[in-house]
Amino acid sequence: MSDRLFIFDTTLRDGEQVPGCQLNTVEKIEVAKALQELGVDIIEAGFPISSPGDFESVVEISKAVTWPTICALTRAVQKDIDVAAESLKYAKKGRIHTGIGTSYFHIHHKLNSTPDAILERAVEAVKYAKKYVEDVEFYAEDAGRTENEYLAKVVEAVIKAGATVVNIPDTTGYCLPHEFGEKIKYLVENVNGVHKAVISTHCHNDLGMATANTISGIMNGARQAEVTINGIGERAGNTSLEEVVMILKSRYQVLGIETGVNTKNIYHTSRLVSTLMNMPVQPNKAVVGRNAFAHSSGIHQDGVLKFRENYEIMDPADVGINESSILLTARSGRAALKHRLEIMGFELTKEKLEEVYEQFLKLADKKKDIRDDDIALLVGDATRQEHRIKLDFLQVVTGKSLTPMAIVKLNIAGESFEASSSGNGPVDAAIKAVKQIIHRQVTIEEFLVQAITRGSDDIGKVHMQIDYNDSIFHGFGAHTDIVTASVEAFLDAINKLPVVHEAV
Ligand code: KIV
Ligand code: ZN
């Protein structure tokens, strides 16, 4: 068995399914290019039949990316496969990823079918996809809860039909690591012709076992791992790329398996995905979290200073974390900011750098400890598209025994509008004032506030979901003033409403 593991990245498909994480095509191309630089073998670029946007993204990523295989997802449905093949027409190497549920639950309660009929559909789908591309991957959805004997029958049949890769997803994140490993071992030992295909893992993290299951699968013969950056994905997410790659690197003596990933690009890619998707990385996230290499207790600091490996099993530089010795403060010049941005992997035009620098100075006046997360947010702000409705002015009066009041001025396509309102708290007052101007019947469905760094002078991030005519729109805002961040998030969502030109 080969000692090379193929890395199949599904950040742009399974990862992008997370509510509020949707990217536009330009952003997806940026992520795809970063994944190429990172050295992943396969990029799952989308589910083309699901929307015109997904279709277009697969087309454009196929054009933009040179060497990784571009993969398009389908159900075991001919129309899906036709559309996926069409979306891959510019791919230098294209793969169709087709499949169907194989567990008792899926066969009986989702597909209303029988095991024999499902096996037939699986074979037909692979044969149909083979008409378009040589490289066909088959997924047995919910394989984690599929009985091994039946699963082996399906795997054998799809390999015979021409599948080059067979994906064994633990769709619901149910398996224990030893169970998942045994499942892969069973297939390797019991499927005739198994050596003709690569067996793949695709684990979800519902019980926090995605990475453990993936590693167990690899130890038992899987040679492709399906992963996402920062572990984003449906529900509790997918196996995270950075964890699998760094486990294989750090424990090479035991596992003896390599990947083609340039680990020094991990941190940059993690931050890029987090910034573009407005999805903060949890501080204690393995490998890429803010605290992953931070030593706070005196004993640990002392130990690390004496000998780094006393408390560090990975060198932060190996994942691209280069702690800068240059402290950014309000006195830092453009060159220092540019240097830090380059370390973080951002290359900005002169104009954008100027814009970010101005924002940086304003922030540095309010906040003494400027961290990489803050800078990433400023870059996000400066590269975000111009909104038609902008916040020009916001003043709130609030206090323990005062009725909160807000005055808001909006600029809508160059015209200025003003309103004031009281409310049940300063955010409520400000949003009510905005609503007086925009006259939209919207309701806030979700309102999430996070401080992303430390201290009371942190930047607050606000995610908002609004309901308009039974459709959900997401908005995001970031500011040291949480009321401003909330209004910005509200306006970000409002700007996405289809009839926004008719506002006011
Ligand atoms: O989790 C899953 O089963 C999937 C398949 C579509 C591969 O994402
Ligand atoms: Zn999945």
XYZ file of C-alpha atoms and ligand atoms in Angstrom:
513
model
C 0.000 0.000 0.000
C 1.298 3.448 -0.930
C 2.531 5.665 1.882
C 1.198 8.815 0.207
C -2.157 10.187 1.348
C -4.236 12.233 -1.087
C -5.726 15.345 0.464
C -9.226 16.071 -0.825
C -10.338 19.492 0.320
C -14.075 20.129 0.559
C -13.990 23.593 2.168
C -15.742 25.010 -0.897
C -18.475 22.347 -0.880
C -19.188 20.767 2.532
C -17.588 23.759 4.298
C -19.502 26.303 2.318
C -22.831 24.661 3.217
C -22.576 26.277 6.674
C -25.251 28.998 7.044
C -23.695 32.445 6.764
C -20.421 31.142 5.243
C -21.380 31.503 1.598
C -18.738 32.983 -0.672
C -19.126 34.670 -4.025
C -17.289 33.286 -7.055
C -14.378 35.725 -6.745
C -13.849 34.729 -3.111
C -14.094 31.024 -3.977
C -11.403 31.453 -6.624
C -9.205 33.134 -4.021
C -9.685 30.186 -1.648
C -9.120 27.660 -4.468
C -5.841 29.339 -5.410
C -4.752 29.300 -1.768
C -5.605 25.581 -1.598
C -3.504 25.011 -4.692
C -0.593 26.848 -3.049
C -1.159 24.767 0.053
C -0.675 21.643 -2.040
C -3.983 19.808 -1.735
C -4.499 17.111 -4.379
C -8.219 17.531 -5.022
C -10.490 20.561 -4.596
C -14.195 19.815 -4.314
C -15.433 23.036 -5.881
C -19.188 22.676 -5.467
C -22.452 20.865 -6.116
C -23.249 22.268 -9.575
C -26.912 21.223 -9.855
C -27.725 22.887 -6.529
C -27.619 26.481 -7.840
C -26.417 28.564 -10.789
C -23.888 30.132 -8.386
C -22.385 26.735 -7.547
C -22.270 25.819 -11.220
C -20.491 29.055 -12.114
C -18.015 28.606 -9.270
C -17.005 25.147 -10.476
C -16.529 26.540 -13.999
C -14.448 29.497 -12.824
C -12.366 27.494 -10.340
C -11.656 24.963 -13.103
C -10.296 27.797 -15.231
C -8.307 29.412 -12.405
C -6.626 26.371 -10.913
C -3.805 24.645 -12.762
C -2.814 21.370 -11.187
C -5.146 20.005 -8.434
C -8.017 17.840 -9.599
C -11.328 19.715 -9.567
C -14.217 17.692 -8.252
C -17.959 18.307 -8.616
C -20.549 16.642 -6.378
C -23.728 14.977 -7.625
C -26.464 12.709 -6.393
C -26.858 9.380 -8.202
C -29.084 11.163 -10.689
C -28.327 11.483 -14.411
C -29.283 15.164 -14.627
C -26.901 15.984 -11.740
C -24.112 14.132 -13.508
C -24.802 15.901 -16.840
C -24.616 19.298 -15.117
C -21.490 18.370 -13.150
C -19.747 17.210 -16.340
C -20.662 20.473 -18.040
C -19.306 22.508 -15.103
C -15.987 20.649 -15.310
C -15.390 21.299 -18.992
C -12.442 23.659 -18.312
C -10.857 21.478 -15.618
C -7.390 20.232 -16.518
C -8.200 17.204 -14.356
C -11.881 16.739 -13.527
C -13.565 14.310 -11.164
C -17.262 13.559 -10.699
C -18.207 12.629 -7.131
C -21.473 10.756 -7.218
C -23.198 8.621 -4.631
C -26.207 7.572 -2.621
C -27.183 6.657 0.946
C -26.392 3.066 1.913
C -27.407 2.867 5.587
C -30.647 1.285 6.733
C -31.907 4.765 7.683
C -31.172 6.282 4.283
C -32.414 3.326 2.237
C -35.695 2.945 4.112
C -36.473 6.364 5.572
C -34.949 8.752 3.048
C -34.879 6.955 -0.301
C -37.837 4.677 0.353
C -36.036 1.910 -1.473
C -34.366 -1.481 -1.011
C -30.701 -2.484 -0.686
C -30.720 -4.176 -4.106
C -32.252 -1.180 -5.857
C -29.736 1.158 -4.211
C -26.857 -1.033 -5.320
C -28.188 -0.894 -8.861
C -28.515 2.904 -8.771
C -24.972 3.205 -7.424
C -23.562 1.139 -10.297
C -25.643 2.983 -12.893
C -24.497 6.369 -11.580
C -20.824 5.391 -11.744
C -21.196 3.975 -15.259
C -23.048 7.093 -16.375
C -20.386 9.413 -14.907
C -17.670 7.334 -16.598
C -19.075 8.411 -19.962
C -17.869 11.914 -19.146
C -14.700 11.515 -17.060
C -12.187 8.805 -16.278
C -11.911 9.855 -12.637
C -15.154 8.954 -10.827
C -15.483 8.922 -7.057
C -18.400 7.143 -5.439
C -19.688 8.027 -1.947
C -21.737 5.630 0.156
C -23.565 8.233 2.224
C -23.886 7.324 5.910
C -21.370 4.498 5.434
C -20.517 4.992 9.114
C -23.891 3.443 10.011
C -23.986 0.993 7.103
C -23.569 -2.675 7.850
C -20.079 -3.741 6.693
C -21.193 -6.713 4.619
C -23.630 -4.701 2.509
C -21.163 -1.816 2.257
C -18.520 -4.198 0.892
C -20.990 -5.410 -1.748
C -21.651 -1.834 -2.857
C -17.950 -0.926 -2.864
C -17.068 -3.994 -4.921
C -19.825 -3.274 -7.443
C -18.915 0.394 -7.952
C -15.229 -0.445 -8.367
C -16.215 -3.001 -10.988
C -18.295 -0.278 -12.663
C -15.183 1.932 -12.861
C -15.024 4.021 -9.672
C -11.450 5.214 -9.170
C -12.062 6.361 -5.601
C -14.604 5.073 -3.069
C -15.559 7.430 -0.293
C -16.686 5.960 3.042
C -18.328 8.911 4.821
C -19.193 8.886 8.480
C -21.909 11.344 7.528
C -23.402 11.650 11.002
C -20.132 11.542 12.966
C -21.337 8.420 14.764
C -18.456 5.943 14.612
C -15.921 5.345 17.332
C -12.358 5.488 16.012
C -11.777 1.742 16.342
C -15.110 1.002 14.625
C -14.304 3.277 11.711
C -10.825 1.764 11.376
C -12.304 -1.753 11.420
C -14.785 -0.737 8.704
C -11.961 0.367 6.397
C -9.960 -2.766 7.257
C -12.994 -4.929 6.486
C -13.342 -3.331 3.054
C -9.634 -3.634 2.303
C -9.710 -7.314 3.252
C -13.072 -8.339 1.786
C -13.666 -6.374 -1.415
C -12.449 -8.058 -4.586
C -10.527 -5.562 -6.714
C -10.168 -3.057 -3.862
C -6.609 -2.246 -5.008
C -8.057 -0.786 -8.240
C -9.516 2.152 -6.309
C -8.436 4.524 -3.557
C -10.474 4.252 -0.361
C -11.347 7.638 1.095
C -12.469 8.870 4.519
C -15.002 11.678 4.964
C -15.736 12.137 8.662
C -18.042 14.573 10.408
C -17.383 15.914 13.857
C -20.745 15.558 15.650
C -19.112 13.827 18.606
C -15.707 15.451 18.210
C -14.189 12.319 16.662
C -13.742 13.358 13.029
C -9.965 13.609 13.131
C -9.535 10.474 15.263
C -11.770 8.529 12.874
C -9.904 9.818 9.844
C -6.549 8.816 11.296
C -7.948 5.414 12.235
C -9.195 5.013 8.639
C -5.776 5.944 7.270
C -4.051 3.513 9.632
C -6.270 0.794 8.219
C -5.722 1.464 4.552
C -7.577 4.616 3.426
C -5.339 6.694 1.167
C -7.501 9.765 0.627
C -8.820 12.003 3.419
C -11.635 14.483 2.840
C -11.093 17.541 4.960
C -11.845 21.234 5.317
C -9.820 24.217 6.444
C -10.510 24.984 10.118
C -12.784 21.928 10.185
C -15.754 23.923 8.928
C -18.713 21.996 7.553
C -22.257 20.808 8.149
C -23.312 20.947 11.827
C -20.212 20.376 13.983
C -18.057 20.352 10.882
C -15.756 18.038 8.950
C -12.318 16.687 9.724
C -9.905 19.585 9.677
C -7.111 19.562 7.136
C -4.563 21.124 9.443
C -5.080 18.463 12.127
C -4.706 15.480 9.793
C -1.704 16.922 7.983
C 0.113 17.895 11.168
C -0.622 14.551 12.843
C 0.937 12.758 9.869
C 3.912 15.116 9.918
C 4.480 15.117 13.682
C 3.978 11.367 14.081
C 5.661 10.267 10.858
C 7.889 7.826 12.743
C 4.802 5.900 13.844
C 2.471 6.343 10.874
C 4.940 6.563 7.966
C 2.511 8.411 5.685
C 3.143 11.645 3.791
C 1.000 14.282 2.111
C 1.875 16.840 -0.541
C 0.825 19.732 1.694
C 3.201 22.619 2.179
C 2.495 22.997 5.890
C 4.000 26.487 6.003
C 0.897 27.730 4.154
C -1.549 26.319 6.718
C -1.900 29.377 8.932
C -2.362 31.781 6.050
C -5.009 29.557 4.431
C -6.785 29.161 7.758
C -6.970 32.924 8.257
C -8.020 33.564 4.670
C -10.942 31.132 4.969
C -11.901 32.509 8.375
C -11.866 36.104 7.112
C -13.726 35.474 3.870
C -16.334 33.270 5.535
C -16.707 35.525 8.589
C -16.194 32.430 10.687
C -13.849 33.012 13.635
C -11.428 30.222 14.514
C -11.973 29.116 18.106
C -8.969 30.268 20.191
C -8.162 26.753 21.406
C -8.497 25.148 17.949
C -5.691 22.627 17.423
C -2.898 23.836 15.148
C -4.422 27.148 14.010
C -6.192 28.583 17.082
C -4.870 31.807 18.577
C -3.771 29.915 21.685
C -2.414 26.843 19.892
C 1.144 27.991 20.535
C 0.570 30.440 23.394
C 2.095 29.552 26.708
C 0.545 31.386 29.599
C 1.539 29.665 32.804
C 4.870 30.632 34.314
C 6.068 27.030 34.462
C 5.341 26.467 30.771
C 6.912 29.769 29.737
C 10.005 28.906 31.690
C 10.093 25.407 30.172
C 9.686 26.665 26.602
C 12.367 29.285 27.070
C 14.786 26.612 28.296
C 14.002 24.244 25.440
C 11.087 24.791 23.022
C 10.260 21.105 22.740
C 9.596 20.876 26.472
C 6.061 22.043 25.733
C 5.790 22.276 21.941
C 5.353 19.173 19.798
C 5.201 21.265 16.622
C 7.264 24.238 15.583
C 4.822 27.120 14.957
C 6.980 28.087 11.970
C 6.094 24.723 10.365
C 2.484 25.847 10.024
C 3.470 29.363 8.996
C 3.050 31.100 12.335
C 5.936 33.517 12.421
C 5.564 35.491 15.594
C 6.580 38.948 14.504
C 9.029 40.766 16.720
C 7.609 44.034 15.435
C 4.863 45.213 17.748
C 2.201 47.160 15.899
C 1.150 50.335 17.666
C -0.282 53.720 16.722
C 3.287 54.811 16.006
C 3.925 52.065 13.421
C 4.384 53.153 9.849
C 3.036 51.693 6.613
C 6.159 49.550 6.189
C 5.572 47.759 9.507
C 1.927 47.140 8.646
C 2.870 45.924 5.153
C 5.462 43.566 6.657
C 2.877 42.077 9.049
C 0.331 41.779 6.232
C 2.866 39.924 4.114
C 3.625 37.519 6.954
C -0.110 36.897 7.170
C -0.183 36.267 3.408
C -2.030 39.403 2.284
C -0.699 41.247 -0.738
C -2.588 44.512 -1.098
C -2.453 47.132 -3.826
C -1.016 50.513 -2.809
C -4.509 52.013 -2.577
C -5.882 49.156 -0.447
C -2.843 49.308 1.800
C -3.472 53.021 2.292
C -7.123 52.316 3.142
C -6.198 49.569 5.612
C -3.482 51.778 7.110
C -5.954 54.589 7.802
C -8.324 52.135 9.485
C -5.398 50.667 11.375
C -4.399 54.067 12.777
C -7.964 54.698 13.951
C -8.041 51.300 15.624
C -4.579 51.712 17.141
C -5.770 54.942 18.780
C -8.453 52.973 20.599
C -6.664 49.688 21.180
C -3.079 49.259 22.280
C -2.606 45.588 21.444
C -3.211 45.123 17.725
C -3.270 41.452 16.859
C -3.371 39.515 13.602
C -7.111 38.888 13.957
C -7.717 42.652 14.116
C -5.660 43.206 10.994
C -7.426 40.400 9.141
C -10.713 42.131 9.921
C -9.445 45.459 8.630
C -8.380 43.765 5.400
C -11.821 42.172 5.172
C -13.446 45.605 5.589
C -11.268 47.210 2.950
C -11.898 44.503 0.383
C -15.631 44.109 1.023
C -17.852 45.378 -1.778
C -19.312 48.875 -1.532
C -22.816 48.907 -0.096
C -25.621 50.926 -1.571
C -26.957 51.769 1.897
C -24.214 53.027 4.172
C -24.090 54.148 7.760
C -22.915 57.758 7.856
C -23.582 58.650 11.452
C -24.703 56.926 14.632
C -25.184 58.386 18.062
C -26.640 56.523 21.000
C -27.479 57.668 24.482
C -27.798 54.854 26.953
C -27.330 54.121 30.630
C -28.736 52.245 33.578
C -31.604 54.630 34.297
C -32.029 56.199 30.858
C -34.291 55.269 27.993
C -31.845 54.355 25.234
C -32.062 56.709 22.256
C -30.366 56.537 18.875
C -29.909 58.958 15.996
C -28.952 57.375 12.695
C -27.949 58.927 9.369
C -27.861 56.709 6.317
C -26.467 57.411 2.911
C -28.593 55.662 0.305
C -27.152 55.894 -3.175
C -25.708 59.312 -2.397
C -28.761 60.751 -0.614
C -28.788 61.390 3.127
C -31.595 60.244 5.468
C -31.914 60.718 9.207
C -34.112 59.143 11.889
C -34.149 58.764 15.638
C -35.766 56.258 17.929
C -35.870 54.995 21.459
C -35.600 51.300 22.123
C -35.206 48.445 24.514
C -31.435 48.921 24.669
C -29.078 50.897 22.396
C -28.955 48.264 19.620
C -32.735 48.054 19.508
C -33.005 51.857 19.375
C -30.478 52.087 16.535
C -32.073 49.264 14.500
C -35.529 50.838 14.965
C -34.175 54.144 13.671
C -32.684 52.360 10.622
C -36.012 50.614 9.988
C -37.789 53.987 9.955
C -35.620 54.961 7.012
C -35.602 51.763 5.003
C -39.264 50.725 5.482
C -38.539 47.007 5.081
C -40.641 44.370 6.838
C -37.729 42.418 8.240
C -37.306 40.483 11.448
C -34.032 39.639 13.106
C -33.856 35.857 13.449
C -30.392 35.544 14.919
C -28.041 38.034 16.510
C -24.610 36.797 17.521
C -22.021 39.048 19.149
C -18.416 37.948 19.658
C -15.330 39.717 20.937
C -12.551 38.111 19.001
C -9.405 39.106 20.764
C -8.989 40.188 24.351
C -9.874 43.036 26.631
C -12.607 45.647 26.713
C -11.074 47.479 23.736
C -11.536 44.479 21.434
C -13.190 44.512 18.068
C -16.647 43.025 18.391
C -17.973 40.900 15.541
C -21.682 40.696 14.904
C -23.430 38.091 12.770
C -27.069 38.694 12.021
C -29.734 36.708 10.227
C -32.798 38.560 9.046
C -35.998 37.208 7.631
C -37.539 39.013 4.686
C -40.509 37.476 2.862
C -39.607 34.041 4.289
C -36.050 34.221 2.967
C -33.014 34.439 5.216
C -30.248 36.998 4.648
C -26.975 37.124 6.548
C -25.104 40.212 7.624
C -21.789 40.816 9.283
C -20.247 43.835 11.015
C -17.107 44.442 13.021
C -16.208 47.455 15.132
C -14.814 48.346 18.521
C -18.252 49.835 19.233
C -20.693 46.957 19.482
C -23.736 49.096 18.592
C -22.016 50.277 15.400
C -21.028 46.675 14.602
C -24.667 45.626 15.070
C -26.028 48.343 12.804
C -23.343 47.529 10.199
C -24.340 43.844 10.349
C -28.007 44.780 9.954
C -27.216 47.006 6.961
C -24.965 44.329 5.444
C -27.974 41.998 5.427
C -30.354 44.740 4.237
C -28.049 45.475 1.316
C -28.538 41.896 0.162
C -32.328 42.129 -0.112
C -33.419 41.658 -3.711
C -35.545 44.786 -3.811
C -33.025 47.009 -2.112
C -33.174 49.634 -4.930
C -36.774 50.358 -3.962
C -35.809 51.103 -0.369
C -37.094 54.390 1.065
O -21.157 13.711 4.664
C -21.397 13.160 3.579
O -21.823 12.015 3.509
C -21.166 13.946 2.370
C -21.289 13.228 1.058
C -22.121 14.014 0.102
C -19.938 12.920 0.520
O -20.845 15.109 2.426
Zn -20.065 15.569 4.410
